[in-house]
Amino acid sequence: MSFEKLFSPIKLRELELKNRVVMSAMGTHESSESEDGKGVTDKLIAYHVARAKGGCGLNTVEVSSVDAASAPSGFLSIADDKYIPGFRRLNDAVHEAGGKTCLQLWQGGLAVASDQTVQILLPDDMPLSAEYTVPAITEERLYSVIDAFKAAAARAVEAGFDCLEFHCAHNYLPHSMLSGGLNHRTDDWGGSFENRKRFPLACIRAIREKMPEGMPLLMRIDCHDDMLDGGLTVDDVIEFCRDAKEAGVDVLNISRGNIVSAATVYEVAPVDIPKGFNVEDAARIRRETGMITMPCGRINTPEFAEQILEDGKADLVVMARAQLADPDFCNKAKDGRLGEIKYCIGCNQGCYDYFVTSLSNPAVKHITCMRNPALLEEKAAALKPGTKSKKVLIIGGGIAGIEAVLDLKKTGNEPVIYEKSGSLGGQFVLAGVAPGKRDFSYAAEKAVANVADQGIEVHLNTEAGPELIEEMKPDAVIISAGSVPIVPDIAGSNSESVIESHDLLSGREVQGQSAVVIGGGLVGFECAQYLASKGITVNILEMKSEVLTELGQLRQITANFALSEMPITVHKDTTCKAVETGRVVALQGEKEVSFEADIVVMAVGTKSAETAAFQDACQKLGIPAYVIGDAKKAPGMALDAIHDAYHAVLEINQ
């Protein structure tokens, strides 16, 4: 595909973008490393420059506080003139790299509570504890925030931004004042929809007043409210957007979500949420307002983006995490190098989960990405060729091994990979078997195809041993042998009805109406989803008091969504005692219980494969050896495995 629509220019007022791809604002927490925790850093500049060089049409710089008293640490601020030079440096660097910039103007409402030193501004009183209630924002303070948006816009213009974005979504103060599900005031700023529109429209007019006539103003807006009684409907949003257009907004960035309910899952939607879930609402809003519109939300392939534009459902497309995973996404897509793209899979491990952790753990400085270990380390951890080409043996063809061979080849080395099974991809492919997880197997398939395209030497159905190292005498060895399933000591565990989790997800035929999955971790849950999608009733037995503990907050929410929609029941504090014909016997405390089971799936966990012989052979020959992923620690996260592989390559190239 040529993606002619995606890579065609578009004009917004007097600003011309070279293509229709927009990187929307994403919190990085990198500003925490600045002098006061709220400024631009060299790493943030390098991060944006990399995406501009990678061909992005418009870089949106993350949420930037407009109001000093409510500006939290770890988030950018433009609430004072002292921040202008940092933003100017960023703009100059991005412009030199051929990019365009947008600044997202933000007042965070409840979201600033991560910093206990700043003010929380809310439409209504909110009890935080028995001792303290956050008082509703006063009318005087509302006017001061409007003035703060105006002053911030003037600073952003002075700093050299090409356009600005007003954030009116995600529970932040403008959205909270607009939504009847969040604003229950009885004064002139609440009650009727006309009253609730007053604050965000006043902010828009204030911003527009300080912008040059030819500079476009974008607005991030929720297409509707989820899980909020009395919240915004699509009809409400269309009416408000028409008013916003009259007040000076040019482009609508259609989003969704709030942080006071499970709808927070739609803000940084994980793999379990359907792709492009905002597209249809965005298309209707575009049609009924006549405004330039761009949807966000799980648009991670150029083919899908092109189709949205070709179908006339949007004018631009937000592809944000796609460019966290691969800063060269746009250039690769435009050039037709689709196999080389590292696709975002919506795992949320590095972006959202790291961001949340960074708010309370000083050791976590900024976000990262499973697919891109150099995220926000573009200079310090850039892949570079070594002083000479090295022959490197990779033992194990899971996703970490694949990433290692591709990075080695990219930097001028000669990698050789040995995989004992008949295909590459490992557990990444298996994860994609579960309903809604296709992005995992898709990313693995593309990476495997790229291995072939690059002409890398691959040996399948070949179990490497220490003698191979002695025979080959490579310059380095990466041991990514993975893990093996733990076999529990349960009576009847070798009966015909029992199947190991990896065998099930590899496509082994199963028959029956009922199943028991022993183990409530991620793999057990994926097995349960896979079986339930075939109409099989599933009971998950977990001996601990919690399940899915390895998942972050948002994927736990989507897991609960799935549990409510599929014939799956979770039994915590339940220990399997025996597998018998047609049933599983278990203990819940002192009580013996049984569950019907035509199929029993063992998913109790894994342990690292034996690697001592490989390491001994390397030590004997003086060959550097790197044990990565599950072979180092099992069970592990895919993010850690890929990061292990990346850093092994960095060391090999030194």
XYZ file of C-alpha atoms in Angstrom:
654
model
C 0.000 0.000 0.000
C 1.124 3.557 -0.673
C -0.944 5.250 2.065
C -1.551 8.265 -0.157
C -4.216 9.769 2.111
C -2.251 9.257 5.331
C 0.824 10.960 3.920
C -0.919 13.787 2.096
C -0.570 17.342 3.465
C -3.341 19.202 5.263
C -3.742 22.869 6.117
C -5.056 24.068 9.500
C -5.611 27.812 9.205
C -2.153 28.940 7.999
C -0.306 25.893 9.344
C 0.449 23.185 6.796
C 1.252 19.691 8.058
C 3.159 17.364 5.751
C 0.924 14.388 6.623
C -2.140 13.382 8.639
C -0.319 11.601 11.491
C -0.535 13.315 14.889
C 1.321 12.233 17.991
C -1.042 13.321 20.734
C 0.130 14.399 24.171
C 1.318 11.560 26.416
C 2.562 11.965 29.949
C 6.212 10.936 30.241
C 7.089 12.076 33.797
C 10.449 13.118 32.355
C 9.967 16.674 33.654
C 10.549 15.284 37.169
C 14.267 15.367 36.286
C 14.214 19.129 35.655
C 15.302 21.683 38.245
C 11.840 22.176 39.746
C 10.210 18.998 38.433
C 8.071 20.867 35.900
C 10.389 21.929 33.072
C 11.688 20.700 29.744
C 14.745 18.420 29.830
C 17.293 17.441 27.181
C 15.828 13.921 27.140
C 12.363 15.283 26.392
C 13.763 17.325 23.523
C 15.597 14.307 22.082
C 12.406 12.234 22.392
C 10.415 14.735 20.318
C 13.229 15.253 17.811
C 13.396 11.491 17.183
C 9.690 11.414 16.257
C 10.017 14.526 14.076
C 12.933 12.925 12.228
C 10.810 9.787 12.023
C 8.291 11.644 9.879
C 5.500 12.580 12.307
C 3.201 15.317 11.000
C 2.560 17.002 14.358
C 4.179 16.436 17.769
C 1.928 17.379 20.692
C 3.894 18.127 23.834
C 2.320 16.558 26.896
C -0.094 18.204 29.331
C 1.319 21.482 30.583
C -0.152 23.176 33.628
C -1.479 26.675 33.064
C -2.116 27.475 36.737
C 0.874 27.695 39.098
C -0.963 26.819 42.324
C -2.308 23.583 40.823
C 0.755 22.577 38.800
C 2.006 19.155 40.019
C 5.586 17.954 39.935
C 6.342 15.386 37.249
C 4.156 17.237 34.746
C 5.261 20.099 32.525
C 4.173 23.624 33.408
C 3.779 26.797 31.401
C 2.373 28.734 34.311
C 5.394 31.051 34.549
C 7.649 32.927 32.125
C 10.637 30.942 33.399
C 9.446 27.918 31.390
C 9.509 29.728 28.044
C 13.245 29.209 27.273
C 12.962 25.426 27.746
C 9.967 25.202 25.431
C 11.727 27.442 22.928
C 14.717 25.060 22.877
C 12.359 22.156 22.255
C 10.558 23.963 19.438
C 13.774 25.040 17.767
C 15.103 21.477 17.834
C 11.892 19.922 16.475
C 11.599 22.558 13.752
C 15.199 21.943 12.726
C 14.339 18.237 12.465
C 11.489 19.059 10.078
C 8.607 18.722 12.519
C 5.724 20.840 13.792
C 4.744 21.317 17.424
C 1.615 21.702 19.528
C 1.362 22.389 23.264
C -1.490 20.913 25.299
C -2.794 23.480 27.793
C -4.049 21.766 30.933
C -5.630 22.260 34.312
C -5.661 18.834 35.891
C -8.571 18.919 38.346
C -8.476 15.773 40.464
C -5.468 14.344 38.590
C -3.036 16.731 40.324
C -3.631 14.858 43.609
C -0.430 12.893 42.957
C 1.374 15.988 44.304
C 0.074 16.762 47.787
C 1.624 20.251 47.738
C -0.702 21.685 45.076
C -4.348 22.692 44.890
C -7.048 20.320 43.666
C -9.692 22.270 41.740
C -13.093 20.582 41.406
C -16.644 21.661 40.512
C -18.102 20.196 43.739
C -17.004 19.426 47.281
C -15.239 16.053 47.388
C -14.550 14.214 50.681
C -11.075 12.666 50.527
C -11.212 11.354 54.088
C -13.283 11.675 57.251
C -11.089 14.620 58.210
C -10.779 16.506 54.924
C -13.045 17.540 52.084
C -11.709 19.288 48.995
C -13.915 22.377 48.659
C -15.567 23.228 45.351
C -13.752 25.822 43.273
C -15.029 29.331 43.907
C -16.278 31.679 41.197
C -13.301 33.946 41.794
C -10.936 31.015 41.331
C -12.699 29.974 38.122
C -11.997 33.410 36.685
C -8.359 33.154 37.762
C -7.988 29.830 35.901
C -9.523 31.392 32.786
C -6.903 34.148 33.052
C -4.238 31.473 33.548
C -5.227 29.789 30.258
C -4.912 33.185 28.544
C -1.462 33.874 29.981
C -0.277 30.349 29.186
C -1.382 30.715 25.567
C 0.645 33.925 25.266
C 3.722 32.147 26.665
C 3.264 29.202 24.284
C 3.077 31.558 21.308
C 6.231 33.314 22.492
C 7.957 29.938 22.888
C 7.388 29.178 19.219
C 4.681 26.497 19.119
C 2.924 26.025 15.781
C -0.486 25.405 17.362
C -2.119 24.883 20.754
C -4.521 22.319 22.204
C -7.107 22.966 24.925
C -7.652 19.863 27.090
C -11.362 19.431 27.752
C -11.475 15.697 28.510
C -10.532 12.994 31.028
C -11.984 14.487 34.219
C -9.710 17.526 34.125
C -11.306 20.776 35.268
C -12.811 21.941 31.931
C -14.387 18.530 31.312
C -15.530 18.277 34.925
C -17.247 21.669 34.675
C -18.898 20.674 31.370
C -20.213 17.241 32.354
C -23.462 16.848 34.255
C -22.018 13.644 35.660
C -19.276 15.616 37.415
C -20.664 19.136 37.869
C -23.553 19.361 40.353
C -23.234 23.056 41.153
C -26.325 25.184 41.743
C -24.787 28.553 40.799
C -24.404 30.111 37.346
C -21.601 27.636 36.506
C -23.728 24.513 36.988
C -27.171 23.071 36.524
C -28.234 23.600 32.923
C -26.017 22.610 30.004
C -25.800 26.284 29.026
C -24.352 27.083 32.441
C -21.963 24.112 32.382
C -20.600 25.227 28.998
C -19.645 28.654 30.355
C -16.269 27.738 31.862
C -14.715 25.754 28.997
C -15.998 28.250 26.420
C -14.531 31.125 28.434
C -11.190 29.285 28.514
C -11.293 28.797 24.735
C -12.016 32.473 24.103
C -9.211 33.473 26.485
C -6.715 31.205 24.688
C -7.826 32.349 21.238
C -7.407 35.985 22.264
C -3.657 35.473 22.684
C -3.101 33.447 19.517
C -2.213 34.845 16.093
C -5.057 34.690 13.587
C -3.258 32.104 11.475
C -2.443 29.711 14.358
C -4.830 26.757 14.747
C -6.413 25.784 18.066
C -7.138 22.127 18.760
C -9.383 20.761 21.495
C -9.223 17.349 23.116
C -12.776 16.356 23.983
C -14.471 13.166 25.191
C -16.954 11.917 22.601
C -19.261 10.974 25.493
C -19.080 10.049 29.166
C -18.912 6.406 30.208
C -20.125 5.118 33.580
C -21.227 8.554 34.808
C -24.886 9.121 35.679
C -25.988 12.323 33.968
C -22.767 12.480 31.943
C -22.241 13.886 28.478
C -23.927 12.237 25.505
C -22.667 12.409 21.936
C -25.474 14.894 21.230
C -24.220 17.107 24.083
C -20.686 16.966 22.755
C -21.797 17.881 19.233
C -23.666 20.914 20.581
C -20.671 21.981 22.666
C -18.242 21.517 19.761
C -20.374 23.797 17.570
C -20.112 26.461 20.284
C -16.378 25.793 20.621
C -15.990 26.316 16.876
C -17.577 29.753 17.176
C -15.251 30.503 20.115
C -12.171 29.695 18.022
C -11.495 25.927 18.003
C -10.396 24.546 14.621
C -9.671 20.857 15.198
C -11.302 18.235 17.421
C -9.170 15.518 19.039
C -11.774 12.885 19.932
C -10.991 10.896 23.069
C -12.863 9.216 25.913
C -12.577 8.332 29.606
C -12.611 9.651 33.164
C -10.590 8.814 36.262
C -13.452 8.414 38.753
C -14.769 5.171 37.264
C -13.617 2.095 35.360
C -13.955 4.258 32.230
C -10.386 5.363 32.918
C -9.526 2.318 30.801
C -10.445 4.282 27.669
C -7.792 6.960 28.253
C -4.831 4.669 27.547
C -6.771 1.727 26.167
C -5.009 -1.636 26.447
C -5.017 -4.459 23.908
C -8.315 -5.831 25.215
C -10.215 -2.736 23.975
C -11.164 -2.878 20.258
C -9.033 -0.930 17.821
C -10.303 2.503 16.817
C -13.062 2.471 19.416
C -13.572 6.242 19.040
C -13.662 6.306 15.240
C -17.411 5.979 14.679
C -18.265 8.660 17.262
C -15.584 10.904 15.763
C -17.076 10.390 12.303
C -20.516 11.446 13.528
C -19.120 14.489 15.349
C -17.181 15.453 12.206
C -20.273 15.058 10.049
C -22.585 17.060 12.316
C -20.171 19.870 13.242
C -18.353 20.253 9.919
C -15.087 20.480 11.876
C -11.668 18.991 11.166
C -11.588 15.880 13.334
C -9.070 13.295 14.468
C -9.856 10.207 16.582
C -7.437 8.599 19.010
C -7.496 5.154 20.582
C -5.686 2.002 19.447
C -4.879 3.035 15.885
C -1.552 1.272 15.500
C -1.117 0.229 11.859
C -0.815 2.398 8.745
C -3.359 0.210 6.944
C -6.031 0.945 9.559
C -5.187 4.658 9.632
C -5.409 4.889 5.846
C -8.783 3.138 5.840
C -10.212 5.593 8.393
C -9.192 8.513 6.202
C -10.297 6.862 2.949
C -13.726 6.174 4.457
C -14.115 9.866 5.280
C -14.395 9.249 9.020
C -11.608 11.672 9.980
C -9.248 14.293 8.581
C -6.215 13.359 10.672
C -5.384 10.289 12.760
C -3.873 10.190 16.235
C -1.107 7.586 16.330
C 0.599 8.196 19.643
C 1.754 4.964 21.286
C 2.535 3.667 17.801
C 5.351 6.233 17.802
C 6.481 5.350 21.321
C 7.048 1.818 20.075
C 8.792 3.000 16.914
C 9.957 6.603 16.469
C 10.472 5.891 12.741
C 6.938 4.585 12.293
C 5.939 7.246 9.756
C 9.033 6.992 7.586
C 8.888 3.201 7.531
C 5.190 3.222 6.604
C 5.654 5.860 3.909
C 8.581 3.931 2.407
C 6.654 0.654 2.451
C 9.000 -0.940 5.023
C 6.074 -2.356 6.979
C 7.933 -5.423 8.192
C 10.487 -3.220 9.934
C 7.927 -1.377 12.055
C 7.876 -2.282 15.738
C 4.152 -2.272 16.367
C 2.526 -1.124 19.602
C 0.575 -4.033 21.060
C -1.352 -2.118 23.724
C 0.326 -3.973 26.596
C 0.454 -0.760 28.715
C 3.426 -2.183 30.630
C 5.905 0.557 29.776
C 3.721 3.589 29.100
C 0.769 3.668 31.491
C 2.020 1.263 34.176
C 5.455 2.890 34.404
C 3.853 6.344 34.501
C 1.616 5.387 37.424
C 4.573 3.827 39.245
C 6.699 6.927 38.640
C 4.248 9.073 40.601
C 5.113 7.264 43.835
C 8.468 5.572 43.157
C 11.413 7.973 42.668
C 13.485 5.149 41.144
C 11.228 5.161 38.076
C 12.166 8.359 36.262
C 9.980 8.207 33.163
C 7.875 5.950 30.967
C 9.333 3.294 28.709
C 8.009 0.862 26.084
C 8.087 -2.908 25.735
C 8.964 -2.639 22.048
C 11.381 0.278 22.417
C 13.848 0.166 25.331
C 15.459 3.429 24.132
C 12.319 5.476 24.766
C 13.360 8.742 26.446
C 16.937 7.454 26.318
C 17.388 8.283 22.625
C 20.955 9.513 23.104
C 22.248 7.480 26.035
C 20.910 4.132 24.774
C 21.001 4.546 21.004
C 21.918 1.445 19.008
C 25.284 1.941 17.338
C 27.564 -0.424 15.412
C 30.584 -1.681 17.303
C 34.188 -1.339 16.210
C 33.957 -4.650 14.332
C 31.308 -7.067 13.146
C 30.792 -9.962 15.562
C 29.328 -13.406 15.135
C 26.686 -13.849 17.833
C 24.838 -17.055 18.698
C 21.285 -16.643 20.000
C 19.810 -19.684 21.726
C 16.021 -19.463 21.725
C 13.631 -17.837 19.261
C 11.052 -16.188 21.461
C 10.336 -12.479 21.093
C 13.478 -11.520 23.050
C 15.668 -13.658 20.821
C 14.032 -12.199 17.718
C 14.571 -8.628 18.907
C 18.200 -9.463 19.700
C 18.974 -10.837 16.236
C 17.273 -7.906 14.508
C 19.173 -5.349 16.593
C 22.438 -7.209 16.040
C 21.887 -7.308 12.286
C 20.926 -3.637 12.241
C 24.240 -2.738 13.892
C 26.408 -4.715 11.478
C 26.835 -8.032 13.269
C 26.315 -11.623 12.104
C 23.642 -13.192 14.336
C 22.666 -16.865 14.140
C 19.560 -18.102 15.957
C 18.755 -21.644 17.084
C 15.192 -22.564 18.098
C 14.194 -26.045 19.259
C 10.583 -25.739 18.054
C 9.405 -25.436 14.493
C 8.734 -21.690 14.563
C 9.899 -18.402 16.021
C 7.821 -16.187 18.288
C 7.333 -18.235 21.425
C 4.914 -17.028 24.069
C 4.249 -13.780 22.194
C 2.482 -15.830 19.532
C 0.639 -17.878 22.146
C -0.584 -14.730 23.893
C -2.197 -13.673 20.631
C -4.430 -16.753 20.615
C -6.647 -15.429 23.419
C -9.651 -13.343 22.308
C -8.772 -9.695 21.746
C -5.011 -10.298 21.879
C -4.349 -10.549 18.142
C -1.925 -7.592 18.319
C 0.599 -9.812 20.135
C 0.747 -12.487 17.442
C 0.570 -9.840 14.687
C 3.644 -8.070 16.078
C 5.467 -11.392 16.404
C 4.566 -12.422 12.847
C 5.871 -9.129 11.465
C 9.104 -9.485 13.442
C 9.569 -13.084 12.257
C 9.001 -11.987 8.656
C 11.577 -9.245 9.150
C 14.117 -11.831 10.310
C 13.623 -13.592 6.979
C 13.726 -10.325 5.029
C 17.043 -9.426 6.633
C 18.566 -12.749 5.569
C 19.406 -13.791 9.124
C 20.569 -17.385 9.592
C 17.855 -19.350 11.433
C 17.915 -22.986 12.579
C 14.481 -24.350 13.545
C 13.719 -27.737 15.116
C 17.281 -27.671 16.404
C 18.048 -27.892 20.104
C 21.353 -26.189 20.733
C 23.751 -27.685 23.251
C 27.050 -26.591 24.828
C 28.926 -28.431 22.067
C 27.518 -25.956 19.533
C 29.281 -23.130 21.352
C 32.534 -25.050 21.343
C 32.159 -25.822 17.629
C 31.077 -22.326 16.503
C 33.236 -20.277 18.886
C 31.107 -17.132 18.447
C 32.160 -13.729 19.719
C 29.180 -13.659 22.098
C 26.201 -15.796 23.107
C 22.721 -14.605 24.053
C 20.820 -17.289 25.963
C 17.069 -16.714 25.574
C 16.011 -20.300 26.182
C 12.844 -19.230 27.982
C 11.077 -21.240 30.636
C 9.406 -24.578 31.186
C 6.029 -25.231 32.812
C 5.900 -26.144 36.480
C 4.276 -29.556 36.932
C 2.304 -29.555 40.202
C 2.192 -32.643 42.427
C -1.525 -33.257 42.093
C -3.181 -36.663 42.017
C -4.417 -37.413 38.513
C -2.350 -34.669 36.882
C -1.239 -37.124 34.187
C -4.756 -38.139 33.159
C -5.968 -37.775 29.573
C -8.194 -34.772 30.354
C -5.221 -32.680 31.534
C -3.497 -30.337 29.093
C -0.645 -27.907 29.691
C -1.456 -24.244 29.046
C 1.097 -23.747 26.260
C -0.144 -26.859 24.471
C -3.691 -25.520 24.602
C -2.747 -22.115 23.192
C -0.583 -23.794 20.552
C -3.783 -25.168 19.046
C -4.269 -28.608 20.553
C -7.798 -29.874 19.937
C -10.065 -30.023 22.976
C -13.581 -31.361 23.384
C -16.114 -30.885 26.131
C -18.574 -28.519 27.741
C -16.771 -27.701 30.979
C -13.214 -26.866 31.939
C -11.130 -26.101 34.997
C -8.032 -23.925 34.692
C -5.626 -24.435 37.589
C -3.823 -21.137 38.100
C -5.130 -17.576 38.146
C -2.222 -15.778 36.532
C -2.215 -14.142 33.118
C -1.632 -17.368 31.172
C -4.407 -19.116 33.089
C -6.766 -16.268 32.346
C -5.848 -16.316 28.642
C -6.528 -20.047 28.540
C -9.905 -19.446 30.185
C -10.771 -16.776 27.629
C -9.726 -19.058 24.781
C -11.913 -21.902 26.063
C -14.856 -19.617 26.854
C -14.730 -18.218 23.311
C -15.496 -21.768 22.159
C -18.612 -21.925 24.338
C -16.973 -23.910 27.134
C -17.887 -23.043 30.747
C -14.696 -22.395 32.728
C -13.795 -22.329 36.412
C -10.412 -20.811 37.345
C -8.913 -22.134 40.583
C -6.311 -19.941 42.288
C -4.739 -20.895 45.619
C -3.837 -17.271 46.460
C -6.249 -14.528 47.492
C -5.682 -12.500 44.284
C -5.563 -13.243 40.572
C -3.821 -11.504 37.674
C -1.384 -9.795 40.014
C 1.130 -9.329 37.175
C -1.274 -7.076 35.271
C -1.422 -3.302 35.620
C -4.525 -1.373 36.649
C -6.098 -0.921 33.228
C -5.641 -4.490 32.039
C -7.139 -5.686 35.312
C -10.197 -3.577 34.513
C -10.538 -5.114 31.055
C -10.062 -8.566 32.584
C -13.039 -7.878 34.838
C -15.005 -6.711 31.796
C -14.254 -10.068 30.147
C -15.227 -12.022 33.252
C -18.611 -10.298 33.289
C -19.240 -11.158 29.633
C -17.890 -14.725 29.364
C -18.801 -18.010 31.113
C -15.781 -17.801 33.419
C -15.892 -17.993 37.233
C -12.858 -17.289 39.416
C -12.395 -19.127 42.709
C -9.725 -17.590 44.951
C -8.154 -19.268 47.996
C -8.899 -22.577 46.290
C -6.280 -25.334 46.171
C -6.540 -28.181 43.697
C -6.384 -31.566 45.438
C -7.001 -34.094 42.666
C -8.079 -34.543 39.065
C -10.677 -37.271 38.713
C -12.803 -38.499 35.831
C -15.081 -35.619 34.842
C -14.214 -33.392 37.772
C -11.564 -31.587 39.813
C -11.552 -31.850 43.598
C -10.287 -28.831 45.535
C -10.083 -27.362 49.019
C -11.486 -23.997 50.047
C -10.158 -23.676 53.559
C -11.202 -26.939 55.238
C -14.110 -27.492 52.875
C -13.820 -29.934 50.000
C -15.476 -28.803 46.780
C -15.626 -30.204 43.264
C -16.003 -28.733 39.777
C -17.168 -30.427 36.599
C -14.301 -30.708 34.144
C -14.174 -32.355 30.760
C -10.912 -30.415 30.276
C -8.303 -29.520 32.897
C -5.654 -26.925 32.038
C -2.465 -26.650 34.068
C -1.355 -23.009 34.255
C 0.388 -22.843 37.612
C 3.449 -21.034 36.332
C 6.877 -21.597 34.838
C 10.488 -21.883 35.887
C 13.617 -20.837 34.003
C 15.053 -23.339 31.562
C 18.417 -24.816 32.537
C 21.224 -22.645 31.189
C 24.185 -23.598 33.386
C 25.773 -25.804 30.715
C 25.664 -22.971 28.185
C 27.175 -20.519 30.645
C 29.912 -22.992 31.641
C 30.841 -23.543 27.982
C 31.067 -19.792 27.414
C 33.152 -19.266 30.536
C 35.536 -22.061 29.520
C 36.101 -20.415 26.127
C 36.149 -16.845 27.433
C 33.040 -15.924 25.428
C 30.700 -13.267 26.880
C 27.295 -14.801 27.697
C 24.030 -12.942 28.322
C 21.085 -14.738 29.913
C 17.897 -12.851 29.142
C 14.138 -12.987 29.674
C 12.507 -15.985 31.311
C 15.798 -17.862 31.116
C 17.084 -15.344 33.665
C 13.943 -15.059 35.772
C 10.617 -16.812 35.316
C 7.871 -16.064 35.083
C 8.810 -12.690 33.683
C 7.262 -9.865 31.714
C 7.813 -9.485 27.978
C 8.980 -5.909 28.611
C 11.837 -7.139 30.775
C 12.810 -9.818 28.246
C 12.997 -7.368 25.330
C 14.876 -4.812 27.421
C 17.337 -7.550 28.452
C 17.913 -8.337 24.770
C 18.438 -4.692 23.857
C 20.975 -4.058 26.591
C 22.824 -7.254 25.729
C 23.226 -5.940 22.186
C 24.440 -2.580 23.507
C 27.144 -4.363 25.506
C 28.143 -6.604 22.600
C 28.600 -3.521 20.398
C 30.844 -1.708 22.864
